[in-house]
Amino acid sequence: LLGSHDDRGRKGVRTFMVPVTITEESSLVGETVRSSGILDITGARLEKIQRPLDYGTGRRQSRVFVDPSIIPEFDLNGPEQGSEDDVLKVGDTLHFSAHWASINFVFLLDGVVPASTDVTRVSGPRNQRRIVQVVVANSSSLVGSTVNENQFPGRFNAAVVAISRRDLPVLTDHIADVIVEAGDVLILEATESFKRYFGESSEFAVVAELSSGSFIPRRKKSFSMAFVVTMTLVMVVLSAAGILNIVIGAAVVACSYVLYGALTWEQAKSSVKTDVLLVIAAAFGLGNALQVTGMADAIANSLLNIFSIAGSLGVLFGLFFTTSLLSSIISNGATVTLMYPIAMSFSGESTGLVPNACLYVLMFAGSACYATPIGYQTNLMVMGVGGYSTVDFL
């Protein structure tokens, strides 16, 4: 739970009122407030449950889980005090106050959808959408009009699902009727391309995408995880049995992830680092040249002359030291490719080393760049801020 309502907006901690509606497919139906787990969401607190419209009375019953006098403007129909034993029903709208980073946890509740009807007007499958935070610019044309009048689905292919104003949640049962003001922080359910198309728009001062994950309902995510694990295991087993080539198998599995929807095409493309692939490919050519020209043997003999004084362990230490030093300058994949012919030159009767010993040392040394502050980008990023020294990375 978040604590008292007096904490809202304290110390610049921005909170939002996030309403979500329970659908027929939700596992929350029939559960009590206590047993459903909705009171245990990190960074979010249940404020109110709003029942479906009673056509007999024309009213919607509300059950609040805080002192109604604290937020009297929240419901003008006389809300009743809620209980942890209240049973959740289809059509109930759950109102949560949540921090920005916790909104995703609310949307990941099984079988719930944002209460905003605009989400149905956003094109594309919901499992490929994102939660985006935008700040309305002072000069924005959105200012002065209601959310409904601004036609977010038509203009931005996005829907407003929560609003914060001056670090406080906008308390309303109808987001569509809220008049947008400059500086308002809007939470949108948007497509993956929203930030690319509107990240520099004059309508918004800031555009930020929630980094903790995409907008994927929990049930869909569970199926995706099972599918990914199953396909990977099948590929490994078939490859180990000699039935399927590992390269072909990996390509087929990767394509199946995209076709199934566990991975989008944009995510698949961004995961391919062409610069790294080019460096590794070039290293293959350079490594082959070292072997054909005899340079690999010359380098190996030079290292042997230096480290062989300590015997076989000294030779392995020389291989480890040279490889780890090189991996701090170029990628570990390129380093291993480049050092492989040299490592193979170390094995033989003159050193008493078997190829496997050299390969194991090469394998570990190729990843030893993490043990130096200059070997990896993130090491340098935290070194100054954390006050680390070179010894701390060893």
mmCIF file of C-alpha atoms in Angstrom:
data_model
loop_
_atom_site.group_PDB
_atom_site.id
_atom_site.type_symbol
_atom_site.label_atom_id
_atom_site.label_comp_id
_atom_site.label_asym_id
_atom_site.label_seq_id
_atom_site.Cartn_x
_atom_site.Cartn_y
_atom_site.Cartn_z
ATOM 1 C CA LEU A 1 0.000 0.000 0.000
ATOM 2 C CA LEU A 2 1.100 3.560 -0.636
ATOM 3 C CA GLY A 3 0.358 5.089 2.756
ATOM 4 C CA SER A 4 -1.912 8.013 3.613
ATOM 5 C CA HIS A 5 -3.585 10.200 1.000
ATOM 6 C CA ASP A 6 -1.715 13.172 2.375
ATOM 7 C CA ASP A 7 1.400 11.706 0.736
ATOM 8 C CA ARG A 8 0.134 12.255 -2.796
ATOM 9 C CA GLY A 9 2.436 14.577 -4.698
ATOM 10 C CA ARG A 10 4.846 14.797 -1.753
ATOM 11 C CA LYS A 11 8.464 15.432 -2.740
ATOM 12 C CA GLY A 12 7.512 15.494 -6.405
ATOM 13 C CA VAL A 13 6.349 11.875 -6.457
ATOM 14 C CA ARG A 14 3.791 12.011 -9.260
ATOM 15 C CA THR A 15 0.746 9.759 -8.889
ATOM 16 C CA PHE A 16 -2.070 8.867 -11.260
ATOM 17 C CA MET A 17 -5.602 7.570 -10.841
ATOM 18 C CA VAL A 18 -5.733 4.452 -13.014
ATOM 19 C CA PRO A 19 -9.188 2.929 -13.637
ATOM 20 C CA VAL A 20 -9.387 -0.598 -15.079
ATOM 21 C CA THR A 21 -12.471 -2.704 -15.793
ATOM 22 C CA ILE A 22 -12.792 -6.436 -15.057
ATOM 23 C CA THR A 23 -13.803 -8.504 -18.097
ATOM 24 C CA GLU A 24 -15.556 -11.898 -18.268
ATOM 25 C CA GLU A 25 -12.243 -13.684 -18.936
ATOM 26 C CA SER A 26 -10.601 -12.342 -15.785
ATOM 27 C CA SER A 27 -9.574 -14.750 -13.036
ATOM 28 C CA LEU A 28 -10.457 -11.973 -10.561
ATOM 29 C CA VAL A 29 -14.189 -12.641 -11.021
ATOM 30 C CA GLY A 30 -15.599 -14.301 -7.912
ATOM 31 C CA GLU A 31 -12.538 -13.511 -5.811
ATOM 32 C CA THR A 32 -12.677 -11.235 -2.801
ATOM 33 C CA VAL A 33 -10.681 -8.030 -2.667
ATOM 34 C CA ARG A 34 -8.316 -9.687 -0.195
ATOM 35 C CA SER A 35 -7.840 -13.021 -1.998
ATOM 36 C CA SER A 36 -7.450 -11.461 -5.463
ATOM 37 C CA GLY A 37 -4.151 -9.829 -4.534
ATOM 38 C CA ILE A 38 -5.147 -6.385 -5.833
ATOM 39 C CA LEU A 39 -4.245 -4.876 -2.461
ATOM 40 C CA ASP A 40 -0.659 -6.117 -2.790
ATOM 41 C CA ILE A 41 0.425 -4.372 -6.021
ATOM 42 C CA THR A 42 3.778 -2.674 -5.509
ATOM 43 C CA GLY A 43 3.485 1.100 -5.728
ATOM 44 C CA ALA A 44 -0.294 1.088 -6.283
ATOM 45 C CA ARG A 45 -3.275 1.336 -3.955
ATOM 46 C CA LEU A 46 -6.912 0.443 -4.509
ATOM 47 C CA GLU A 47 -9.010 3.563 -3.944
ATOM 48 C CA LYS A 48 -12.465 2.599 -5.136
ATOM 49 C CA ILE A 49 -14.529 -0.098 -6.813
ATOM 50 C CA GLN A 50 -17.257 1.201 -9.087
ATOM 51 C CA ARG A 51 -20.032 -1.239 -9.901
ATOM 52 C CA PRO A 52 -21.732 -1.419 -13.345
ATOM 53 C CA LEU A 53 -24.663 0.896 -14.014
ATOM 54 C CA ASP A 54 -27.901 -0.170 -12.299
ATOM 55 C CA TYR A 55 -30.514 0.484 -14.986
ATOM 56 C CA GLY A 56 -33.281 0.344 -12.370
ATOM 57 C CA THR A 57 -31.944 3.266 -10.347
ATOM 58 C CA GLY A 58 -29.761 4.829 -13.043
ATOM 59 C CA ARG A 59 -26.856 4.915 -10.610
ATOM 60 C CA ARG A 60 -23.504 3.166 -10.219
ATOM 61 C CA GLN A 61 -22.744 1.906 -6.736
ATOM 62 C CA SER A 62 -19.282 2.768 -5.470
ATOM 63 C CA ARG A 63 -17.238 1.114 -2.723
ATOM 64 C CA VAL A 64 -14.287 3.194 -1.493
ATOM 65 C CA PHE A 65 -11.334 1.828 0.461
ATOM 66 C CA VAL A 66 -10.299 5.122 2.066
ATOM 67 C CA ASP A 67 -12.142 7.699 4.144
ATOM 68 C CA PRO A 68 -14.697 9.190 1.675
ATOM 69 C CA SER A 69 -14.328 12.610 3.353
ATOM 70 C CA ILE A 70 -10.732 12.790 2.092
ATOM 71 C CA ILE A 71 -11.794 12.855 -1.534
ATOM 72 C CA PRO A 72 -15.472 13.937 -1.548
ATOM 73 C CA GLU A 73 -15.244 15.098 -5.185
ATOM 74 C CA PHE A 74 -14.390 11.583 -6.277
ATOM 75 C CA ASP A 75 -17.990 10.393 -6.347
ATOM 76 C CA LEU A 76 -21.121 12.498 -5.887
ATOM 77 C CA ASN A 77 -23.485 9.530 -5.464
ATOM 78 C CA GLY A 78 -22.633 8.817 -1.851
ATOM 79 C CA PRO A 79 -19.983 6.080 -1.927
ATOM 80 C CA GLU A 80 -20.097 3.295 0.638
ATOM 81 C CA GLN A 81 -17.122 2.083 2.621
ATOM 82 C CA GLY A 82 -15.606 -0.968 0.954
ATOM 83 C CA SER A 83 -14.501 -4.173 2.617
ATOM 84 C CA GLU A 84 -11.702 -6.627 1.870
ATOM 85 C CA ASP A 85 -14.418 -9.281 1.750
ATOM 86 C CA ASP A 86 -16.235 -7.614 -1.155
ATOM 87 C CA VAL A 87 -16.566 -10.027 -4.096
ATOM 88 C CA LEU A 88 -15.324 -8.800 -7.481
ATOM 89 C CA LYS A 89 -17.746 -9.023 -10.410
ATOM 90 C CA VAL A 90 -17.668 -8.685 -14.182
ATOM 91 C CA GLY A 91 -17.879 -5.012 -15.153
ATOM 92 C CA ASP A 92 -16.440 -3.688 -11.882
ATOM 93 C CA THR A 93 -14.108 -0.740 -12.420
ATOM 94 C CA LEU A 94 -11.134 -0.706 -10.065
ATOM 95 C CA HIS A 95 -9.617 2.715 -9.394
ATOM 96 C CA PHE A 96 -5.964 2.612 -8.322
ATOM 97 C CA SER A 97 -3.690 5.461 -7.352
ATOM 98 C CA ALA A 98 -0.272 4.497 -8.681
ATOM 99 C CA HIS A 99 3.178 5.881 -9.289
ATOM 100 C CA TRP A 100 4.390 6.098 -12.887
ATOM 101 C CA ALA A 101 6.650 3.048 -12.620
ATOM 102 C CA SER A 102 3.844 0.956 -11.085
ATOM 103 C CA ILE A 103 1.147 1.597 -13.682
ATOM 104 C CA ASN A 104 2.297 -1.410 -15.686
ATOM 105 C CA PHE A 105 1.617 -3.685 -12.699
ATOM 106 C CA VAL A 106 -2.024 -2.526 -12.651
ATOM 107 C CA PHE A 107 -2.490 -3.135 -16.380
ATOM 108 C CA LEU A 108 -0.941 -6.602 -16.057
ATOM 109 C CA LEU A 109 -3.737 -7.803 -13.758
ATOM 110 C CA ASP A 110 -5.353 -10.800 -15.419
ATOM 111 C CA GLY A 111 -8.339 -10.002 -17.621
ATOM 112 C CA VAL A 112 -8.593 -6.247 -17.006
ATOM 113 C CA VAL A 113 -8.711 -3.446 -19.575
ATOM 114 C CA PRO A 114 -8.324 0.330 -19.135
ATOM 115 C CA ALA A 115 -11.695 1.882 -18.372
ATOM 116 C CA SER A 116 -11.205 4.393 -21.187
ATOM 117 C CA THR A 117 -13.376 3.332 -24.119
ATOM 118 C CA ASP A 118 -10.862 4.919 -26.502
ATOM 119 C CA VAL A 119 -8.518 1.912 -26.186
ATOM 120 C CA THR A 120 -10.828 -0.025 -28.523
ATOM 121 C CA ARG A 121 -10.256 2.632 -31.200
ATOM 122 C CA VAL A 122 -6.467 2.254 -31.186
ATOM 123 C CA SER A 123 -5.373 0.148 -34.152
ATOM 124 C CA GLY A 124 -3.193 -2.920 -33.800
ATOM 125 C CA PRO A 125 -3.156 -5.841 -31.326
ATOM 126 C CA ARG A 126 -3.025 -4.885 -27.658
ATOM 127 C CA ASN A 127 -0.109 -7.215 -26.913
ATOM 128 C CA GLN A 128 2.077 -4.974 -29.091
ATOM 129 C CA ARG A 129 1.181 -1.686 -27.401
ATOM 130 C CA ARG A 130 3.184 0.402 -24.967
ATOM 131 C CA ILE A 131 2.480 2.566 -21.932
ATOM 132 C CA VAL A 132 3.730 6.069 -22.715
ATOM 133 C CA GLN A 133 3.971 9.182 -20.536
ATOM 134 C CA VAL A 134 3.672 12.597 -22.204
ATOM 135 C CA VAL A 135 3.759 16.135 -20.815
ATOM 136 C CA VAL A 136 1.458 18.599 -22.595
ATOM 137 C CA ALA A 137 3.447 21.565 -23.948
ATOM 138 C CA ASN A 138 2.414 25.160 -23.200
ATOM 139 C CA SER A 139 1.849 25.870 -26.897
ATOM 140 C CA SER A 140 0.007 22.595 -27.546
ATOM 141 C CA SER A 141 -3.260 22.691 -29.459
ATOM 142 C CA LEU A 142 -4.600 20.153 -26.958
ATOM 143 C CA VAL A 143 -4.868 22.791 -24.209
ATOM 144 C CA GLY A 144 -8.381 24.010 -23.478
ATOM 145 C CA SER A 145 -10.217 21.062 -25.026
ATOM 146 C CA THR A 146 -11.454 17.886 -23.380
ATOM 147 C CA VAL A 147 -9.745 14.551 -23.901
ATOM 148 C CA ASN A 148 -12.684 13.443 -26.021
ATOM 149 C CA GLU A 149 -12.597 16.592 -28.178
ATOM 150 C CA ASN A 150 -8.867 16.132 -28.823
ATOM 151 C CA GLN A 151 -9.522 12.782 -30.529
ATOM 152 C CA PHE A 152 -6.361 11.009 -29.364
ATOM 153 C CA PRO A 153 -7.115 7.725 -31.234
ATOM 154 C CA GLY A 154 -7.558 9.522 -34.541
ATOM 155 C CA ARG A 155 -4.641 11.974 -34.196
ATOM 156 C CA PHE A 156 -2.058 9.859 -32.358
ATOM 157 C CA ASN A 157 -3.413 6.294 -32.520
ATOM 158 C CA ALA A 158 -3.338 6.321 -28.709
ATOM 159 C CA ALA A 159 -5.780 6.462 -25.804
ATOM 160 C CA VAL A 160 -5.539 8.461 -22.567
ATOM 161 C CA VAL A 161 -5.837 6.084 -19.610
ATOM 162 C CA ALA A 162 -4.696 8.320 -16.709
ATOM 163 C CA ILE A 163 -3.895 11.975 -15.987
ATOM 164 C CA SER A 164 -1.760 13.716 -13.359
ATOM 165 C CA ARG A 165 -1.849 17.457 -12.740
ATOM 166 C CA ARG A 166 0.748 19.184 -10.548
ATOM 167 C CA ASP A 167 1.903 15.756 -9.321
ATOM 168 C CA LEU A 168 -1.634 14.894 -8.129
ATOM 169 C CA PRO A 169 -4.018 12.424 -9.795
ATOM 170 C CA VAL A 170 -7.004 13.887 -11.613
ATOM 171 C CA LEU A 171 -9.968 12.430 -9.756
ATOM 172 C CA THR A 172 -12.731 11.701 -12.239
ATOM 173 C CA ASP A 173 -14.934 8.842 -13.345
ATOM 174 C CA HIS A 174 -14.851 10.035 -16.949
ATOM 175 C CA ILE A 175 -11.393 10.795 -18.356
ATOM 176 C CA ALA A 176 -12.972 11.797 -21.672
ATOM 177 C CA ASP A 177 -14.545 14.881 -20.015
ATOM 178 C CA VAL A 178 -11.319 16.228 -18.476
ATOM 179 C CA ILE A 179 -10.164 19.545 -19.977
ATOM 180 C CA VAL A 180 -6.473 19.304 -20.851
ATOM 181 C CA GLU A 181 -4.172 21.956 -19.349
ATOM 182 C CA ALA A 182 -0.563 22.867 -20.136
ATOM 183 C CA GLY A 183 1.799 20.796 -18.005
ATOM 184 C CA ASP A 184 -0.656 17.918 -17.593
ATOM 185 C CA VAL A 185 1.014 14.519 -17.566
ATOM 186 C CA LEU A 186 -0.957 12.014 -19.616
ATOM 187 C CA ILE A 187 -0.560 8.252 -19.576
ATOM 188 C CA LEU A 188 -1.316 6.804 -22.990
ATOM 189 C CA GLU A 189 -1.845 3.309 -24.290
ATOM 190 C CA ALA A 190 -0.100 3.626 -27.626
ATOM 191 C CA THR A 191 1.479 1.601 -30.389
ATOM 192 C CA GLU A 192 5.183 0.793 -30.612
ATOM 193 C CA SER A 193 5.690 3.495 -33.223
ATOM 194 C CA PHE A 194 4.257 6.339 -31.098
ATOM 195 C CA LYS A 195 7.589 7.569 -29.747
ATOM 196 C CA ARG A 196 9.175 7.411 -33.192
ATOM 197 C CA TYR A 197 6.441 9.503 -34.817
ATOM 198 C CA PHE A 198 5.529 11.891 -31.982
ATOM 199 C CA GLY A 199 8.662 11.961 -29.817
ATOM 200 C CA GLU A 200 9.592 15.373 -31.287
ATOM 201 C CA SER A 201 6.023 16.665 -31.669
ATOM 202 C CA SER A 202 5.359 20.261 -30.602
ATOM 203 C CA GLU A 203 2.237 19.026 -28.816
ATOM 204 C CA PHE A 204 4.329 17.416 -26.068
ATOM 205 C CA ALA A 205 7.207 18.770 -23.996
ATOM 206 C CA VAL A 206 8.329 15.296 -22.924
ATOM 207 C CA VAL A 207 7.636 11.791 -24.278
ATOM 208 C CA ALA A 208 8.801 8.786 -22.258
ATOM 209 C CA GLU A 209 8.028 5.088 -22.644
ATOM 210 C CA LEU A 210 7.634 2.888 -19.586
ATOM 211 C CA SER A 211 10.847 0.860 -19.414
ATOM 212 C CA SER A 212 9.659 -2.019 -17.259
ATOM 213 C CA GLY A 213 7.966 -3.837 -20.133
ATOM 214 C CA SER A 214 5.493 -3.736 -22.939
ATOM 215 C CA PHE A 215 1.733 -3.693 -22.512
ATOM 216 C CA ILE A 216 1.152 -7.454 -22.567
ATOM 217 C CA PRO A 217 -1.688 -8.997 -20.547
ATOM 218 C CA ARG A 218 -0.414 -11.557 -18.048
ATOM 219 C CA ARG A 219 -2.177 -14.504 -19.678
ATOM 220 C CA LYS A 220 -0.723 -13.671 -23.079
ATOM 221 C CA LYS A 221 2.706 -13.233 -21.502
ATOM 222 C CA SER A 222 2.489 -16.650 -19.808
ATOM 223 C CA PHE A 223 1.626 -18.335 -23.108
ATOM 224 C CA SER A 224 4.465 -16.479 -24.827
ATOM 225 C CA MET A 225 6.978 -17.602 -22.207
ATOM 226 C CA ALA A 226 5.848 -21.230 -22.513
ATOM 227 C CA PHE A 227 6.033 -21.036 -26.306
ATOM 228 C CA VAL A 228 9.539 -19.526 -26.286
ATOM 229 C CA VAL A 229 10.887 -22.082 -23.800
ATOM 230 C CA THR A 230 9.298 -25.021 -25.665
ATOM 231 C CA MET A 231 10.628 -23.965 -29.064
ATOM 232 C CA THR A 232 14.117 -23.379 -27.666
ATOM 233 C CA LEU A 233 14.203 -26.798 -25.986
ATOM 234 C CA VAL A 234 13.009 -28.512 -29.181
ATOM 235 C CA MET A 235 15.743 -26.757 -31.164
ATOM 236 C CA VAL A 236 18.467 -27.774 -28.660
ATOM 237 C CA VAL A 237 17.296 -31.411 -28.472
ATOM 238 C CA LEU A 238 17.031 -31.826 -32.251
ATOM 239 C CA SER A 239 20.418 -30.194 -32.732
ATOM 240 C CA ALA A 240 22.066 -32.371 -30.068
ATOM 241 C CA ALA A 241 20.569 -35.483 -31.678
ATOM 242 C CA GLY A 242 22.031 -34.495 -35.043
ATOM 243 C CA ILE A 243 18.598 -34.237 -36.645
ATOM 244 C CA LEU A 244 18.635 -30.482 -37.237
ATOM 245 C CA ASN A 245 21.431 -28.072 -38.094
ATOM 246 C CA ILE A 246 21.750 -25.521 -35.266
ATOM 247 C CA VAL A 247 21.892 -22.533 -37.652
ATOM 248 C CA ILE A 248 18.764 -23.582 -39.540
ATOM 249 C CA GLY A 249 17.016 -24.428 -36.274
ATOM 250 C CA ALA A 250 17.818 -21.040 -34.746
ATOM 251 C CA ALA A 251 16.510 -19.247 -37.846
ATOM 252 C CA VAL A 252 13.262 -21.251 -37.805
ATOM 253 C CA VAL A 253 12.721 -20.642 -34.086
ATOM 254 C CA ALA A 254 13.403 -16.904 -34.426
ATOM 255 C CA CYS A 255 10.870 -16.661 -37.276
ATOM 256 C CA SER A 256 8.306 -18.578 -35.219
ATOM 257 C CA TYR A 257 8.680 -16.051 -32.382
ATOM 258 C CA VAL A 258 7.772 -13.223 -34.748
ATOM 259 C CA LEU A 259 4.886 -15.110 -36.389
ATOM 260 C CA TYR A 260 3.426 -16.114 -33.024
ATOM 261 C CA GLY A 261 3.733 -12.593 -31.642
ATOM 262 C CA ALA A 262 6.145 -13.342 -28.812
ATOM 263 C CA LEU A 263 8.555 -10.981 -30.550
ATOM 264 C CA THR A 264 7.682 -8.070 -32.822
ATOM 265 C CA TRP A 265 9.481 -7.354 -36.072
ATOM 266 C CA GLU A 266 10.796 -4.082 -34.637
ATOM 267 C CA GLN A 267 12.254 -5.910 -31.616
ATOM 268 C CA ALA A 268 13.775 -8.578 -33.861
ATOM 269 C CA LYS A 269 15.468 -5.984 -36.065
ATOM 270 C CA SER A 270 16.809 -3.963 -33.125
ATOM 271 C CA SER A 271 18.371 -7.088 -31.574
ATOM 272 C CA VAL A 272 20.656 -7.585 -34.606
ATOM 273 C CA LYS A 273 23.795 -5.513 -34.031
ATOM 274 C CA THR A 274 25.252 -5.126 -37.510
ATOM 275 C CA ASP A 275 28.384 -3.373 -36.298
ATOM 276 C CA VAL A 276 29.244 -6.271 -33.977
ATOM 277 C CA LEU A 277 28.573 -8.798 -36.736
ATOM 278 C CA LEU A 278 30.866 -6.905 -39.111
ATOM 279 C CA VAL A 279 33.686 -6.848 -36.545
ATOM 280 C CA ILE A 280 33.362 -10.601 -35.921
ATOM 281 C CA ALA A 281 33.198 -11.352 -39.650
ATOM 282 C CA ALA A 282 36.309 -9.257 -40.250
ATOM 283 C CA ALA A 283 38.054 -11.047 -37.377
ATOM 284 C CA PHE A 284 37.447 -14.392 -39.103
ATOM 285 C CA GLY A 285 39.318 -13.124 -42.141
ATOM 286 C CA LEU A 286 42.126 -11.691 -40.056
ATOM 287 C CA GLY A 287 42.406 -14.871 -38.002
ATOM 288 C CA ASN A 288 42.605 -16.989 -41.137
ATOM 289 C CA ALA A 289 45.299 -14.670 -42.524
ATOM 290 C CA LEU A 290 47.331 -15.061 -39.330
ATOM 291 C CA GLN A 291 47.197 -18.817 -39.709
ATOM 292 C CA VAL A 292 47.974 -18.974 -43.453
ATOM 293 C CA THR A 293 50.897 -16.514 -43.333
ATOM 294 C CA GLY A 294 52.470 -18.164 -40.296
ATOM 295 C CA MET A 295 51.983 -15.067 -38.129
ATOM 296 C CA ALA A 296 49.954 -17.089 -35.613
ATOM 297 C CA ASP A 297 52.892 -19.453 -35.074
ATOM 298 C CA ALA A 298 55.294 -16.493 -34.789
ATOM 299 C CA ILE A 299 53.132 -14.815 -32.130
ATOM 300 C CA ALA A 300 52.708 -18.115 -30.305
ATOM 301 C CA ASN A 301 56.489 -18.696 -30.289
ATOM 302 C CA SER A 302 57.061 -15.182 -28.951
ATOM 303 C CA LEU A 303 54.620 -15.762 -26.119
ATOM 304 C CA LEU A 304 56.177 -19.170 -25.434
ATOM 305 C CA ASN A 305 59.611 -17.616 -25.085
ATOM 306 C CA ILE A 306 58.256 -15.170 -22.524
ATOM 307 C CA PHE A 307 55.979 -17.432 -20.445
ATOM 308 C CA SER A 308 57.374 -20.962 -20.945
ATOM 309 C CA ILE A 309 59.870 -20.322 -18.166
ATOM 310 C CA ALA A 310 57.000 -21.054 -15.774
ATOM 311 C CA GLY A 311 56.066 -24.286 -17.560
ATOM 312 C CA SER A 312 52.673 -25.255 -18.917
ATOM 313 C CA LEU A 313 50.833 -23.075 -16.397
ATOM 314 C CA GLY A 314 52.925 -20.117 -17.479
ATOM 315 C CA VAL A 315 51.994 -20.709 -21.122
ATOM 316 C CA LEU A 316 48.291 -20.855 -20.214
ATOM 317 C CA PHE A 317 48.685 -17.677 -18.151
ATOM 318 C CA GLY A 318 50.274 -15.950 -21.153
ATOM 319 C CA LEU A 319 47.357 -17.016 -23.350
ATOM 320 C CA PHE A 320 44.847 -15.805 -20.762
ATOM 321 C CA PHE A 321 46.641 -12.479 -20.251
ATOM 322 C CA THR A 322 46.969 -11.750 -23.985
ATOM 323 C CA THR A 323 43.357 -12.685 -24.766
ATOM 324 C CA SER A 324 41.857 -10.722 -21.857
ATOM 325 C CA LEU A 325 43.953 -7.674 -22.763
ATOM 326 C CA LEU A 326 42.768 -7.839 -26.366
ATOM 327 C CA SER A 327 39.123 -8.285 -25.306
ATOM 328 C CA SER A 328 39.347 -4.922 -23.511
ATOM 329 C CA ILE A 329 39.993 -3.259 -26.871
ATOM 330 C CA ILE A 330 37.710 -5.156 -29.282
ATOM 331 C CA SER A 331 34.610 -7.311 -28.740
ATOM 332 C CA ASN A 332 35.031 -10.656 -27.017
ATOM 333 C CA GLY A 333 33.622 -12.471 -30.071
ATOM 334 C CA ALA A 334 36.233 -10.936 -32.353
ATOM 335 C CA THR A 335 38.964 -11.585 -29.761
ATOM 336 C CA VAL A 336 38.210 -15.305 -29.527
ATOM 337 C CA THR A 337 38.048 -15.575 -33.317
ATOM 338 C CA LEU A 338 41.395 -13.809 -33.646
ATOM 339 C CA MET A 339 43.162 -15.736 -30.866
ATOM 340 C CA TYR A 340 41.883 -19.195 -31.818
ATOM 341 C CA PRO A 341 44.677 -20.075 -34.286
ATOM 342 C CA ILE A 342 47.294 -18.788 -31.821
ATOM 343 C CA ALA A 343 45.789 -20.886 -29.013
ATOM 344 C CA MET A 344 45.881 -23.960 -31.221
ATOM 345 C CA SER A 345 49.569 -23.297 -31.907
ATOM 346 C CA PHE A 346 50.212 -23.550 -28.155
ATOM 347 C CA SER A 347 49.094 -27.174 -28.009
ATOM 348 C CA GLY A 348 51.589 -29.881 -28.903
ATOM 349 C CA GLU A 349 54.470 -31.951 -27.648
ATOM 350 C CA SER A 350 56.733 -28.945 -26.995
ATOM 351 C CA THR A 351 54.359 -27.514 -24.380
ATOM 352 C CA GLY A 352 52.659 -30.698 -23.248
ATOM 353 C CA LEU A 353 49.276 -28.987 -23.564
ATOM 354 C CA VAL A 354 46.189 -30.578 -25.107
ATOM 355 C CA PRO A 355 43.894 -28.446 -27.332
ATOM 356 C CA ASN A 356 41.042 -28.593 -24.813
ATOM 357 C CA ALA A 357 43.146 -26.867 -22.151
ATOM 358 C CA CYS A 358 43.931 -23.990 -24.498
ATOM 359 C CA LEU A 359 40.282 -23.717 -25.591
ATOM 360 C CA TYR A 360 39.016 -23.535 -22.003
ATOM 361 C CA VAL A 361 41.481 -20.747 -21.204
ATOM 362 C CA LEU A 362 40.473 -18.939 -24.394
ATOM 363 C CA MET A 363 36.801 -19.241 -23.484
ATOM 364 C CA PHE A 364 37.215 -17.710 -20.020
ATOM 365 C CA ALA A 365 39.741 -15.069 -21.100
ATOM 366 C CA GLY A 366 37.444 -13.904 -23.896
ATOM 367 C CA SER A 367 34.915 -12.767 -21.288
ATOM 368 C CA ALA A 368 37.452 -11.340 -18.845
ATOM 369 C CA CYS A 369 36.851 -7.819 -20.178
ATOM 370 C CA TYR A 370 34.275 -7.434 -17.404
ATOM 371 C CA ALA A 371 37.178 -7.503 -14.916
ATOM 372 C CA THR A 372 38.542 -4.146 -16.113
ATOM 373 C CA PRO A 373 36.928 -0.693 -15.999
ATOM 374 C CA ILE A 374 37.753 -0.040 -19.674
ATOM 375 C CA GLY A 375 36.593 -3.420 -20.957
ATOM 376 C CA TYR A 376 32.879 -2.704 -21.016
ATOM 377 C CA GLN A 377 30.761 0.441 -21.416
ATOM 378 C CA THR A 378 28.692 -0.003 -18.262
ATOM 379 C CA ASN A 379 31.842 -0.429 -16.173
ATOM 380 C CA LEU A 380 32.953 3.058 -17.165
ATOM 381 C CA MET A 381 29.451 4.447 -16.554
ATOM 382 C CA VAL A 382 29.370 3.346 -12.909
ATOM 383 C CA MET A 383 33.060 3.793 -12.082
ATOM 384 C CA GLY A 384 32.981 7.531 -11.412
ATOM 385 C CA VAL A 385 29.482 7.662 -9.922
ATOM 386 C CA GLY A 386 30.094 4.726 -7.587
ATOM 387 C CA GLY A 387 33.601 5.759 -6.622
ATOM 388 C CA TYR A 388 35.084 2.435 -7.805
ATOM 389 C CA SER A 389 38.743 1.754 -8.506
ATOM 390 C CA THR A 390 40.304 -0.676 -10.985
ATOM 391 C CA VAL A 391 40.852 -3.238 -8.222
ATOM 392 C CA ASP A 392 37.104 -3.364 -7.500
ATOM 393 C CA PHE A 393 36.442 -4.903 -10.919
ATOM 394 C CA LEU A 394 38.902 -7.761 -10.475
#
